[in-house]
C-alpha positions as a printed NumPy array, in Angstrom:
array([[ 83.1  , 121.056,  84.488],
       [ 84.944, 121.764,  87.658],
       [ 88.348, 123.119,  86.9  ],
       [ 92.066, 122.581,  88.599],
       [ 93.063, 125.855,  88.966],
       [ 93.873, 127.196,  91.904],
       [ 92.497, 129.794,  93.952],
       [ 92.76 , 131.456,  97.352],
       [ 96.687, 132.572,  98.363],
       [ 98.088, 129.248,  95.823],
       [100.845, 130.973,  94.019],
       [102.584, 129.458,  90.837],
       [106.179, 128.773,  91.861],
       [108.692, 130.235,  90.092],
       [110.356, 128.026,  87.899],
       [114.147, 127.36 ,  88.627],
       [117.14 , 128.205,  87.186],
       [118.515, 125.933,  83.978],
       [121.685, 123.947,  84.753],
       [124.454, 124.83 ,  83.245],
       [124.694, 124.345,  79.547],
       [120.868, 123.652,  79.309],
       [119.09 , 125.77 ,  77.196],
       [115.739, 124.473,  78.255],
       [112.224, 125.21 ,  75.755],
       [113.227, 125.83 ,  71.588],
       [116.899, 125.059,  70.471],
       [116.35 , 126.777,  66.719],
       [117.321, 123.615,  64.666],
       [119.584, 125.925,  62.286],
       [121.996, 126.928,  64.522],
       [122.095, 123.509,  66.35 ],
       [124.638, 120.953,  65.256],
       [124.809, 117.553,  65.96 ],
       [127.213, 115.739,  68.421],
       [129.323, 113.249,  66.125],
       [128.405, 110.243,  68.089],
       [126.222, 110.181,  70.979],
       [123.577, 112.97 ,  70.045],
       [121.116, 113.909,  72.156],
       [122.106, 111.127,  74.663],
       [124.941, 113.818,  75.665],
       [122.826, 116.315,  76.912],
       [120.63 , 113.613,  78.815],
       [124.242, 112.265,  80.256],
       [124.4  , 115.869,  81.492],
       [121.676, 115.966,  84.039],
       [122.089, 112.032,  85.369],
       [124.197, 112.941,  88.432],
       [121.378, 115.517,  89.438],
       [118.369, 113.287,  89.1  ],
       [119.93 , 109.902,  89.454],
       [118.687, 108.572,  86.053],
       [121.001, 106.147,  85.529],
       [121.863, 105.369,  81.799],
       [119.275, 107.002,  79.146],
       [118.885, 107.234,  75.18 ],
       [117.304, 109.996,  73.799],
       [116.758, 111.415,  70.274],
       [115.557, 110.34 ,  66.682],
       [114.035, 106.885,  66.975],
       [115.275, 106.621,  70.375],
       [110.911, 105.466,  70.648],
       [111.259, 103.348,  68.342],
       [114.444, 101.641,  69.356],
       [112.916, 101.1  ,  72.851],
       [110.036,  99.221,  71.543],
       [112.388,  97.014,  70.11 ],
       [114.8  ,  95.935,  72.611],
       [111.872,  95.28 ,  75.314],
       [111.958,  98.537,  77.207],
       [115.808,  98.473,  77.719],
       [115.678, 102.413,  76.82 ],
       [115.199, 105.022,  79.685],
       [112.1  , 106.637,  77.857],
       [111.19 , 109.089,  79.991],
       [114.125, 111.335,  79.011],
       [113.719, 111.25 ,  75.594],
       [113.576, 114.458,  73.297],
       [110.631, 116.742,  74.182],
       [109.788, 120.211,  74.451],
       [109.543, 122.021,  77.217],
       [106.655, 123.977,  76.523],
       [103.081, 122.056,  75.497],
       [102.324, 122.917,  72.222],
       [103.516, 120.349,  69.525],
       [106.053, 122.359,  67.622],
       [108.878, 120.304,  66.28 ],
       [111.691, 121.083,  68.042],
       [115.317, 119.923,  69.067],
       [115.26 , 121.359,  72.654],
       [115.158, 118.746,  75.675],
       [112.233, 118.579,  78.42 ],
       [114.214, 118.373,  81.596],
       [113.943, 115.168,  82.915],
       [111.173, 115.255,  85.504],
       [110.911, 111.511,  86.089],
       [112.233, 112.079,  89.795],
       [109.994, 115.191,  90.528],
       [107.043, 112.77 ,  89.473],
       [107.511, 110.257,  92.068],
       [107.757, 112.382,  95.053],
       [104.58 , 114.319,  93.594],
       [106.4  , 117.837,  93.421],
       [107.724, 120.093,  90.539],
       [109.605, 122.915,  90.178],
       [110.52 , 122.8  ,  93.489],
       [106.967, 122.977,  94.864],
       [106.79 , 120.354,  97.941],
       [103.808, 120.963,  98.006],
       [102.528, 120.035,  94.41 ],
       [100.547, 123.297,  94.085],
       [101.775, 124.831,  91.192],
       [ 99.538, 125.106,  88.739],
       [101.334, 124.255,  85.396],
       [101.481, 121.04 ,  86.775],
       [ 98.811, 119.199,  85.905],
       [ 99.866, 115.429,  85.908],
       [100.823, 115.401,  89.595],
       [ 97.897, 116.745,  91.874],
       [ 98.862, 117.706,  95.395],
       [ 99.755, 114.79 ,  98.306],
       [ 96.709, 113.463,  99.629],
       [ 96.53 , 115.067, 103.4  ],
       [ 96.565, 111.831, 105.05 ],
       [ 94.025, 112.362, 107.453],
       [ 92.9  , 115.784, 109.183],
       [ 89.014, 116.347, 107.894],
       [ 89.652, 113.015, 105.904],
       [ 89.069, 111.012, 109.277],
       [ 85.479, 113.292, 109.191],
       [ 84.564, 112.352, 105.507],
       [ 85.807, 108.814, 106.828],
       [ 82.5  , 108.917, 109.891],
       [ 80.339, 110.636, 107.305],
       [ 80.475, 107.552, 104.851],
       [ 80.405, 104.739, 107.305],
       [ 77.667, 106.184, 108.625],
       [ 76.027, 106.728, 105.469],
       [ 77.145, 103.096, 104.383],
       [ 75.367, 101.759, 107.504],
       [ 71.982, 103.962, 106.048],
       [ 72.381, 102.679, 102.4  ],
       [ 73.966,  99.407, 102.84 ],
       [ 73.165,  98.138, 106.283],
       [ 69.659,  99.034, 106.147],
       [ 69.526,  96.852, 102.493],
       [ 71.008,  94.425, 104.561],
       [ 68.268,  93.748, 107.192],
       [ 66.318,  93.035, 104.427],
       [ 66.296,  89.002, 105.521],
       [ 64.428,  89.812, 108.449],
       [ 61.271,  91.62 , 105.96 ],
       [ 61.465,  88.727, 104.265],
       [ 60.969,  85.871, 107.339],
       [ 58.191,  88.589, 107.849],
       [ 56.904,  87.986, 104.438],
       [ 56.861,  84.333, 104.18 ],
       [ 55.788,  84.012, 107.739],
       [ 52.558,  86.321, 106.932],
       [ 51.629,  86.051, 103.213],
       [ 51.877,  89.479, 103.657],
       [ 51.257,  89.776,  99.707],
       [ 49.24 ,  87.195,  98.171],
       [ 50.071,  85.809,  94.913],
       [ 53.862,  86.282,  95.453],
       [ 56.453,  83.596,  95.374],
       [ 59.476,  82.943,  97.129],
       [ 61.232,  83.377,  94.262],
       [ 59.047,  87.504,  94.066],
       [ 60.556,  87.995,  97.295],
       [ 64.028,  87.13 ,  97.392],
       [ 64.51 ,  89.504,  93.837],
       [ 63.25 ,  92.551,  96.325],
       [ 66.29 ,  92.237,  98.186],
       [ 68.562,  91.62 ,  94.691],
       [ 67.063,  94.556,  93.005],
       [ 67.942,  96.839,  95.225],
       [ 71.029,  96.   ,  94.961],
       [ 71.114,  95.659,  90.815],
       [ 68.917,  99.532,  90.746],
       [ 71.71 , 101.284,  93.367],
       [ 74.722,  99.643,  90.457],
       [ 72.778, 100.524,  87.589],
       [ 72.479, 104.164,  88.511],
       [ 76.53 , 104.677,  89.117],
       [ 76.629, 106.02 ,  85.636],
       [ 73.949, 108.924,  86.098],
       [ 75.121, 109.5  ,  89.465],
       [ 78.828, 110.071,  88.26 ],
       [ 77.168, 112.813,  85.384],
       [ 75.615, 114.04 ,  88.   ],
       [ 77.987, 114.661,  90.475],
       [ 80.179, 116.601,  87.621],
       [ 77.342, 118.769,  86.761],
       [ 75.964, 119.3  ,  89.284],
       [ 78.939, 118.703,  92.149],
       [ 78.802, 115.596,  95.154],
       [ 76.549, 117.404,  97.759],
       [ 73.461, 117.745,  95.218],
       [ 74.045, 114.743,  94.348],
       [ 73.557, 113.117,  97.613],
       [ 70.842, 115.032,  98.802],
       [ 68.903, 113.706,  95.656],
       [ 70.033, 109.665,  97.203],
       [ 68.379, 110.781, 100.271],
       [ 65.025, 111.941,  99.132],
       [ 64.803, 108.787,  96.719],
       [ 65.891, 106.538,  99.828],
       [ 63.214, 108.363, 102.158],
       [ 60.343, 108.078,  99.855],
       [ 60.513, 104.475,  99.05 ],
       [ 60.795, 103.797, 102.722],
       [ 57.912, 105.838, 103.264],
       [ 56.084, 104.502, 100.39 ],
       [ 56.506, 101.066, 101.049],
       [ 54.81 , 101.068, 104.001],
       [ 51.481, 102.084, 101.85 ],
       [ 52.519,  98.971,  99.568],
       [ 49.59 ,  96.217,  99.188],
       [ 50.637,  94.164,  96.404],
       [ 54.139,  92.531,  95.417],
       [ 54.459,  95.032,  92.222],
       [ 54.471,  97.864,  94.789],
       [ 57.083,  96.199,  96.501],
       [ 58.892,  95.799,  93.856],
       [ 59.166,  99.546,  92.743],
       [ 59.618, 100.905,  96.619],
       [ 61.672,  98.719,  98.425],
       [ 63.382,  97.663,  94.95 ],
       [ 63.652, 100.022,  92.761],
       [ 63.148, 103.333,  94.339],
       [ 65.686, 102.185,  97.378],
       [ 68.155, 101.349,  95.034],
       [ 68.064, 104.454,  93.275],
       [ 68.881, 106.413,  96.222],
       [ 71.133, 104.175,  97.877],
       [ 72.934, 104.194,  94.502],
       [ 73.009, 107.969,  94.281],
       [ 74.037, 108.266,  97.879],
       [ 77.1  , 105.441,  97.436],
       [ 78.013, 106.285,  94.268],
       [ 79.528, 110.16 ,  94.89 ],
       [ 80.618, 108.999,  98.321],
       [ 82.328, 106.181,  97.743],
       [ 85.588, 107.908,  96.097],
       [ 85.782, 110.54 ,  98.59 ],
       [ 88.022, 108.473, 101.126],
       [ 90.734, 107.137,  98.766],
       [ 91.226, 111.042,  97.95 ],
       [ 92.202, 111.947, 101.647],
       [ 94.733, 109.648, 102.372],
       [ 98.036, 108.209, 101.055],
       [ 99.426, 105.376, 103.502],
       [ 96.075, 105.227, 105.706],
       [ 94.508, 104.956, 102.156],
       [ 92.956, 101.138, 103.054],
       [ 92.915, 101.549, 106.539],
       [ 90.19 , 104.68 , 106.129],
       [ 88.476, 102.617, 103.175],
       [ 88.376,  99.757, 105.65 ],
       [ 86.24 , 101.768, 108.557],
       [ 84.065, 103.29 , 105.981],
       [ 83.094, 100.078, 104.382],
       [ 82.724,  98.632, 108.267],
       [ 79.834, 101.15 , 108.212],
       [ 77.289,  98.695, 106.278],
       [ 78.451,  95.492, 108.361],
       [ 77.593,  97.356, 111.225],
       [ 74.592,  99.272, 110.312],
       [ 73.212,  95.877, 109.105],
       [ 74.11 ,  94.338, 112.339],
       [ 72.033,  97.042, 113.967],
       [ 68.742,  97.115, 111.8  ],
       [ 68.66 ,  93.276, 111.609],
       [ 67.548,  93.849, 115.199],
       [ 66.037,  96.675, 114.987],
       [ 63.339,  96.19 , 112.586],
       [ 62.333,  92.727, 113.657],
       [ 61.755,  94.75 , 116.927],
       [ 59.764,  97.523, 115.363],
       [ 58.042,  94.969, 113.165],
       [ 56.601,  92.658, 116.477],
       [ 55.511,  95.524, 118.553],
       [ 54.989,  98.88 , 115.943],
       [ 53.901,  96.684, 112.814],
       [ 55.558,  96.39 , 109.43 ],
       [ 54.343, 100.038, 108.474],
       [ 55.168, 102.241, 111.003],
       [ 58.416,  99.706, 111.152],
       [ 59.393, 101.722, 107.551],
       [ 58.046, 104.951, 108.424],
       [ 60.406, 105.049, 111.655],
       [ 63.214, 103.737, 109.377],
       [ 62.734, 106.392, 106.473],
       [ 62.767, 109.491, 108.655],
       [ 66.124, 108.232, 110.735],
       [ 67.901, 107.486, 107.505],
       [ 66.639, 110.828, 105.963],
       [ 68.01 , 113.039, 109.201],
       [ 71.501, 111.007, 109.701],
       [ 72.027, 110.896, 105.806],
       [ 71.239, 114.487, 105.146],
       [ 73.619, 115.717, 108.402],
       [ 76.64 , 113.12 , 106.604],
       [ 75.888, 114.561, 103.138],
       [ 76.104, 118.161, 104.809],
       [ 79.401, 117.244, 106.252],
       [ 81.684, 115.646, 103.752],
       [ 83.757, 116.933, 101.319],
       [ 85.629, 115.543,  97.865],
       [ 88.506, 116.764,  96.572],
       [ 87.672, 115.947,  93.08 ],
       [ 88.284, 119.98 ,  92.068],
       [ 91.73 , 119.599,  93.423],
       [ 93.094, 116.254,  92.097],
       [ 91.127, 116.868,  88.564],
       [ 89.49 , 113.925,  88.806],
       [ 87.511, 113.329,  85.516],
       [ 84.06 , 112.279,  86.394],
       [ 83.207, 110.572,  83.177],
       [ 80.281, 108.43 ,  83.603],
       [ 81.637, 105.673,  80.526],
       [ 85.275, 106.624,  80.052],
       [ 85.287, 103.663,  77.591],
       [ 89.254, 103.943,  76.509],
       [ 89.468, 101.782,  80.299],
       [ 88.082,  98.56 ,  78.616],
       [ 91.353,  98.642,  76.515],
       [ 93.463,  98.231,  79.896],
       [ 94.26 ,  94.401,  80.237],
       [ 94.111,  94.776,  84.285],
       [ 91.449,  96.959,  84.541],
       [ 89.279,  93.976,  82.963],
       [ 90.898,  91.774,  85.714],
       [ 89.956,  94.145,  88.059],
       [ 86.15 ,  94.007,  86.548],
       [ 86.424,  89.983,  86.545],
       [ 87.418,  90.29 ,  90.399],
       [ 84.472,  92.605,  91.094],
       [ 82.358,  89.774,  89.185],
       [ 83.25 ,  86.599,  90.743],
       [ 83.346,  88.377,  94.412],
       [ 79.433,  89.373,  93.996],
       [ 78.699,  85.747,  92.904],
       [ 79.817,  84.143,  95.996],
       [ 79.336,  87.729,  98.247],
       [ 75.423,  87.991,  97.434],
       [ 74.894,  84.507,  98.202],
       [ 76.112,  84.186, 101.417],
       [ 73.896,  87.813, 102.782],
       [ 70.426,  86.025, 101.454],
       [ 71.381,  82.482, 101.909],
       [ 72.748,  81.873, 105.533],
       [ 69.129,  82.197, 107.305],
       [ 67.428,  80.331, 105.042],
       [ 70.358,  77.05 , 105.385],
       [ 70.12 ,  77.441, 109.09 ],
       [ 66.223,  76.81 , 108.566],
       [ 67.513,  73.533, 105.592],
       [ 69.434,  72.334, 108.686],
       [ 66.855,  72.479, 111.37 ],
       [ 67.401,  75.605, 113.184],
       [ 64.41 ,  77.979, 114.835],
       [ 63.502,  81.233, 113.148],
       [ 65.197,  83.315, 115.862],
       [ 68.656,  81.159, 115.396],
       [ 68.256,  81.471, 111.997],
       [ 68.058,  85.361, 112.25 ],
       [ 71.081,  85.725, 114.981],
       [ 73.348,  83.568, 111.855],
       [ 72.564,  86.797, 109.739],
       [ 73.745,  89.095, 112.177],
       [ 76.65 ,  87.59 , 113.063],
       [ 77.425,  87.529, 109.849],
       [ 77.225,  91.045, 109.505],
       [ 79.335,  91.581, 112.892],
       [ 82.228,  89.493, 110.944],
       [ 82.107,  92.524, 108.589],
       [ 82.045,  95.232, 110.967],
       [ 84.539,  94.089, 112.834],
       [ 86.682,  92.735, 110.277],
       [ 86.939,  94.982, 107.612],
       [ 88.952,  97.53 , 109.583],
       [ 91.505,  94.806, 110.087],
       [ 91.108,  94.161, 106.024],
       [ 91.938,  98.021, 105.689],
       [ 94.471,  97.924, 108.434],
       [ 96.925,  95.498, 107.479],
       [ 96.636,  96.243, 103.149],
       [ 98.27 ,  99.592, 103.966],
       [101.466,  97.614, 105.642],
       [101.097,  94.239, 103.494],
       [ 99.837,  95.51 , 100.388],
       [ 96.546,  96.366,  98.833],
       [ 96.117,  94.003,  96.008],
       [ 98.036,  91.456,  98.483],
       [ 95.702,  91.24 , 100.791],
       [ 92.335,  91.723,  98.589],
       [ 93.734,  88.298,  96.866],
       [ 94.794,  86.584, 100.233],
       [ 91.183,  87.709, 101.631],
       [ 89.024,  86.692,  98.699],
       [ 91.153,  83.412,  98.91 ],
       [ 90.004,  82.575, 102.742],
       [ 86.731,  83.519, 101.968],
       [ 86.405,  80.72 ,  99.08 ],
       [ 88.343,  78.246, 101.196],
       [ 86.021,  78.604, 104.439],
       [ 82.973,  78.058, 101.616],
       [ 84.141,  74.9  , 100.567],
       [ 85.697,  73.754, 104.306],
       [ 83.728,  75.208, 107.266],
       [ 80.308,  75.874, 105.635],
       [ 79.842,  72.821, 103.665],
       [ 80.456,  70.454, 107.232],
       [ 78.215,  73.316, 109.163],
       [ 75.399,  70.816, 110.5  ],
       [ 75.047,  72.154, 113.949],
       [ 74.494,  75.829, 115.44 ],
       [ 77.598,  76.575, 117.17 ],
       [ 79.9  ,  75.688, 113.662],
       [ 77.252,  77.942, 111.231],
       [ 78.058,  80.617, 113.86 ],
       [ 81.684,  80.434, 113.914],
       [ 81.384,  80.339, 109.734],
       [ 79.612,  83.417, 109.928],
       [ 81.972,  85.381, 111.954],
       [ 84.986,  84.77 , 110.374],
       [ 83.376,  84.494, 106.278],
       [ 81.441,  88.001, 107.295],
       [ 85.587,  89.477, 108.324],
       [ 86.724,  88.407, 104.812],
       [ 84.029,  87.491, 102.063],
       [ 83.28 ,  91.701, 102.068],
       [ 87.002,  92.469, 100.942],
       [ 85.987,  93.478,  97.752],
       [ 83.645,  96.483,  99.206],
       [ 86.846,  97.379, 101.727],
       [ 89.558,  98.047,  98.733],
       [ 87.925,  98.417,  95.9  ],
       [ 88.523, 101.907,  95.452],
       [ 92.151, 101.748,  96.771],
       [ 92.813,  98.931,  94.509],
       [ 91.38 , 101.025,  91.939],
       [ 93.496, 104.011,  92.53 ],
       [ 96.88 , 101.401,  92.246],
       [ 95.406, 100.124,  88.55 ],
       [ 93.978, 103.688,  86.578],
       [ 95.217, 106.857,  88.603],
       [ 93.496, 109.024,  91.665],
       [ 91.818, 111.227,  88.774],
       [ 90.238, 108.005,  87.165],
       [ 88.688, 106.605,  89.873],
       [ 84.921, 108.109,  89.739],
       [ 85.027, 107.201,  86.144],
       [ 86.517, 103.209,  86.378],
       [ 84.259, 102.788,  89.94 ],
       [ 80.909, 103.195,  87.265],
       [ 82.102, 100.694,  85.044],
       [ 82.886,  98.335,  88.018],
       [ 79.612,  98.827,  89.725],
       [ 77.687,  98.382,  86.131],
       [ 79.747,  95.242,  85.426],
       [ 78.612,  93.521,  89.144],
       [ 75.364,  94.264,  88.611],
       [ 74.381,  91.768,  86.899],
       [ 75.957,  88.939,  88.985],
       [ 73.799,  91.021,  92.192],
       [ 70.721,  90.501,  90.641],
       [ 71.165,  86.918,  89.548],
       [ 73.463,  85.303,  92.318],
       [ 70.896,  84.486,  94.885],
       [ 68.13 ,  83.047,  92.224],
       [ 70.985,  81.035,  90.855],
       [ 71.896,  79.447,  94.485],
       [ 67.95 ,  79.279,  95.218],
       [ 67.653,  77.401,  91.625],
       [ 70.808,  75.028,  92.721],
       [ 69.206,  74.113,  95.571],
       [ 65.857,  73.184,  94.23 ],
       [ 67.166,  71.118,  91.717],
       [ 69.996,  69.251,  93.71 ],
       [ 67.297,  69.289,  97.312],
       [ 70.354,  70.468,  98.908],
       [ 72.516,  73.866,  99.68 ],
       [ 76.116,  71.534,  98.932],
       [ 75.662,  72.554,  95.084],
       [ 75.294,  76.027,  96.086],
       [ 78.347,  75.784,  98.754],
       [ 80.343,  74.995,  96.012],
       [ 79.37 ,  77.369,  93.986],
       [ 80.04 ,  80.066,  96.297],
       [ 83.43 ,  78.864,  97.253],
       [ 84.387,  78.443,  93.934],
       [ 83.135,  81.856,  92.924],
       [ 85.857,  83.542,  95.479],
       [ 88.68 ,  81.026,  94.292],
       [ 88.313,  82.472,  90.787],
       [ 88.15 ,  85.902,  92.128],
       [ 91.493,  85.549,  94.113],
       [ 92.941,  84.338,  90.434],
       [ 92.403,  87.521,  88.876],
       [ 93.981,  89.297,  91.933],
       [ 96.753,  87.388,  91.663],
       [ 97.492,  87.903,  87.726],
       [ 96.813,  91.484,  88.701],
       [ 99.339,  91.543,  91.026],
       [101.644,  90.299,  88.42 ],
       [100.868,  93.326,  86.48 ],
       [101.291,  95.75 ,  88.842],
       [104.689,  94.655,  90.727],
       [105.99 ,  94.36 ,  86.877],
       [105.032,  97.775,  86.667],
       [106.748,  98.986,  89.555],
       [109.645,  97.508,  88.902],
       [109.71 ,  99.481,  85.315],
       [109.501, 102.41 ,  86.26 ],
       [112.059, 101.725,  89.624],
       [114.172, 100.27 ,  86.886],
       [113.731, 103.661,  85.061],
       [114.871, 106.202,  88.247],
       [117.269, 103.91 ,  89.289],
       [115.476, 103.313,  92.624],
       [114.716, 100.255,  94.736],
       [110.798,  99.125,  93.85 ],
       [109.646,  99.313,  97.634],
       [110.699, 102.796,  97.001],
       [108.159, 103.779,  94.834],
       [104.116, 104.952,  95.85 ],
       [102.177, 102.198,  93.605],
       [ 99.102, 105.169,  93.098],
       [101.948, 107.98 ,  91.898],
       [103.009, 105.55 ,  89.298],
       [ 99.583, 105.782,  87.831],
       [ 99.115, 109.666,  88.735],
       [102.19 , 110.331,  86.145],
       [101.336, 109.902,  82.855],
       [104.974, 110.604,  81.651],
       [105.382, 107.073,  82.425],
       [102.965, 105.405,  83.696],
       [101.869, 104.056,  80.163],
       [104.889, 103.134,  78.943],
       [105.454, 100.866,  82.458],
       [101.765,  99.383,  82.266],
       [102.746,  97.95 ,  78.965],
       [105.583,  96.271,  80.564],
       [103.503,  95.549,  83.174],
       [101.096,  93.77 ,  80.974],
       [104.038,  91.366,  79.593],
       [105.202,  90.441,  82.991],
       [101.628,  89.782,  84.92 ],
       [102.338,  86.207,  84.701],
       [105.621,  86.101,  85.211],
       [105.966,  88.034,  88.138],
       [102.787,  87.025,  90.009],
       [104.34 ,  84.861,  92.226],
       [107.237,  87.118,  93.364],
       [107.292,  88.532,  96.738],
       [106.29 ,  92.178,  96.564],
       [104.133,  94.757,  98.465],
       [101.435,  96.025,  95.712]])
């Protein structure tokens, strides 16, 4: 288990003076008397003008009081020692509610001393984070993108009976269990990246993705398929995403979505590129040497990315639990699952089942392929934007507004898409937005459980979705053989992002009620406080997601930046 302490020339700070009349750590309860009146409350009232506190109650039952009256009672000053053992005492902990928000103690700007371990160092913002930011786009377009050209191995299938006895149906779950196997995994890649740290990790992602590229070029009946271009590609494409996909949120603070947002462009684009790619190799090398040539350039780019990038999981004390179970009993993290569930619905459907409506619609092979890849252009182009502008409008804002365009250009543009030129403008612009969920999930994740819970929440989410990735396409392929047409599956798919928008929106309700609990608590305007900090603190942070949780509805609609 990797440790926080820290090393090198990081010095513990020395811890400042007490103010006047504070006694700080053990007040021996025999020689301490009680104030006729306002108790403990006086010695809070004593350090108010120094942290800007506003009006607090501390003291016996001052806990229980608060529960009553709704949160009324500044909590976060209440009686406590000093020190961290749980010896009853009548000292005070000095109120540390403002060093919290600002990420420092004791004085340290910095955050580096090492007796505080609820606020981890500031993120740097950028610096070798921009590097780690290349390294997973790039390894995003080897993992993801590659997955992504899968459409144009399966034209090749159905054109050639390339395996026969195999279905339709046997073919488009190749594509869907890759998918499922890379989700599935999340749980033993997160053990393994705290045993065995991020890099080792990886490397094993890349072996597994090489060897099922290699070995499914030797494949000769569907079953082999199944297990190389499935299974064994999901594996590693799962092992590579899973320890890399964390590692960007922990570099950056305000450029937190913006970064996430390139990274994530990395599959749109590397999916734009192999779409053409392989069909090339495939016409003039052969479907063999087509995944031989692909296997050895994703082993050599993935292996130099792995090399490269670096986590700061050792520095932030971030928990790497693979099932870190006590989640499930957070209201909005089980939105955030439900958002994660609905998005996959209507995402998967749209990657497998754009080529195939173009053919329903009577479009040529070749147009039917370029409607894939400009579907994955949409992505690589517009996911940076997605990043871009949730760092200035809002994370959770602009996942919900997103996820809400993609549902209504489902049920608008696509559904009247008869003719080439409108399926190509649906593409575009549903490829910028119907991948939001990939661009902020793990900022949006940071903003509902805390920097140091994110490896640990990101392998529930990706164990929750995959069931919806495996199933999503069969269901639309079902829909459409029992209705004859794609406008039952249309729906479905629109619909599927409408109800994925409403659980970002009663999230959003949860967290600006948050916000404004604990801004309510410092005496500071909301749009003054860091939405991840709040969640980095656990002085506070549970006793404002509780009031957060009571407010979701209510303050959904208000006009915040969360």
């Amino acid at each position: 288990m990797e440790s926080n302490t820290p090393t090198g020339d990081d010095k513990p700070a020395p811890a400042p003076a007490p103010a006047p009349g504070h006694h700080g750590g053990h007040a021996p309860g025999s020689n301490q008397t009680s104030p006729p009146d306002d108790g403990p409350a006086a010695a809070v009232e004593k350090h108010s003008g120094q942290y800007g506190a506003g009006r607090a109650r501390a003291g016996d039952g001052g806990e229980a009081d608060d529960e009553k009256k709704g949160g009324d009672v500044d909590v976060t000053l209440d009686a406590r020692p000093v020190n961290d053992n749980n010896d009853d005492n009548d000292g005070f902990h000095e109120p540390s509610v403002m060093r919290a928000v600002d990420g420092t103690a004791n004085g340290d700007d910095d955050g580096s001393n090492p007796q505080n371990n609820n606020n981890p160092p500031p993120p740097p913002n950028g610096g070798y984070g921009w590097v780690c930011t290349a390294c997973v786009a790039t390894i995003n377009a080897h993992t993801w993108g590659l997955n992504s050209s899968y459409g144009v191995f399966l034209a090749h299938y159905l054109a050639t009976d390339s395996f026969p006895g195999a279905t339709p149906l046997d073919y488009a779950f190749v594509g869907s269990l890759s998918i499922s196997c890379a989700l599935l995994c999340s749980p033993l890649a997160t053990v393994c990246t705290r045993e065995f740290g991020t890099k080792p990790t990886m490397l094993a992602g890349v072996v597994m993705e090489t060897a099922s590229l290699i070995c499914a070029s030797l494949a000769t009946r569907i079953w082999h398929l199944f297990l190389t271009q499935g299974v064994l590609f999901g594996l590693g494409m799962g092992f590579l995403f899973t320890p890399s996909v964390g590692i960007v949120p922990q570099w950056f603070s305000t450029r937190r979505s913006l970064a996430n947002g390139f990274s994530a462009a990395g599959s749109g684009m590397g999916g734009l590129l192999y779409s053409f790619a392989a069909g090339a190799m495939i016409r003039n090398l052969g479907i063999e040497w087509a995944f031989r040539i692909l296997g050895v350039l994703a082993f050599v780019v993935n292996t130099t990315c792995t090399l490269l990038v670096r986590d700061r999981n050792k520095i932030i004390g971030s928990s790497q639990l693979a099932f870190d179970t006590s989640l499930f009993r957070r209201p909005e993290f089980l939105l955030l699952l439900a958002f994660g569930w609905f998005s996959m619905l209507g995402y998967v459907v749209l990657i497998f089942s754009l080529a195939n409506y173009a053919n329903e619609i009577g479009l040529g092979a070749s147009e039917a392929a370029l409607i894939s890849a400009f579907f994955n252009l949409g992505q690589g182009v517009g996911r940076p934007f997605v990043g871009y502008f949730s760092d200035r409008t809002g994370r959770i804002n602009m996942s919900a507004l997103m996820t809400l365009l993609a549902g209504v250009f489902s049920l608008v543009i696509w559904v009247n898409a008869k003719v080439y030129g409108v399926l190509i403008f649906f593409a575009i612009i549903c490829g910028a937005v119907a991948g939001t969920f990939w661009t902020t999930i793990g900022p949006v994740t940071a903003e509902v459980v805390g920097l140091k819970h994110v490896p640990s929440a990101l392998s529930l989410v990706w164990l929750t979705i995959m069931l919806p990735c495996l199933f999503s396409e069969p269901i639309a392929l079902q829909i459409v053989a029992g209705t004859g047409s794609y406008l039952g599956t249309q729906l479905f798919t629109g619909f599927m992002f409408v109800a994925a928008a409403t659980c970002l929106m009663v999230l959003r309700g949860w967290k600006i009620g948050q916000v404004r609990e604990v801004a309510r608590l410092i005496n500071e305007a909301p749009e003054h406080i860091d939405p991840v900090k709040v969640e980095n603190n656990d002085e506070y942070s549970a006793r404002s997601r509780k009031v957060g949780r009571k407010r979701m509805l209510a303050d959904c609609y208000r006009r915040e930046r969360v």
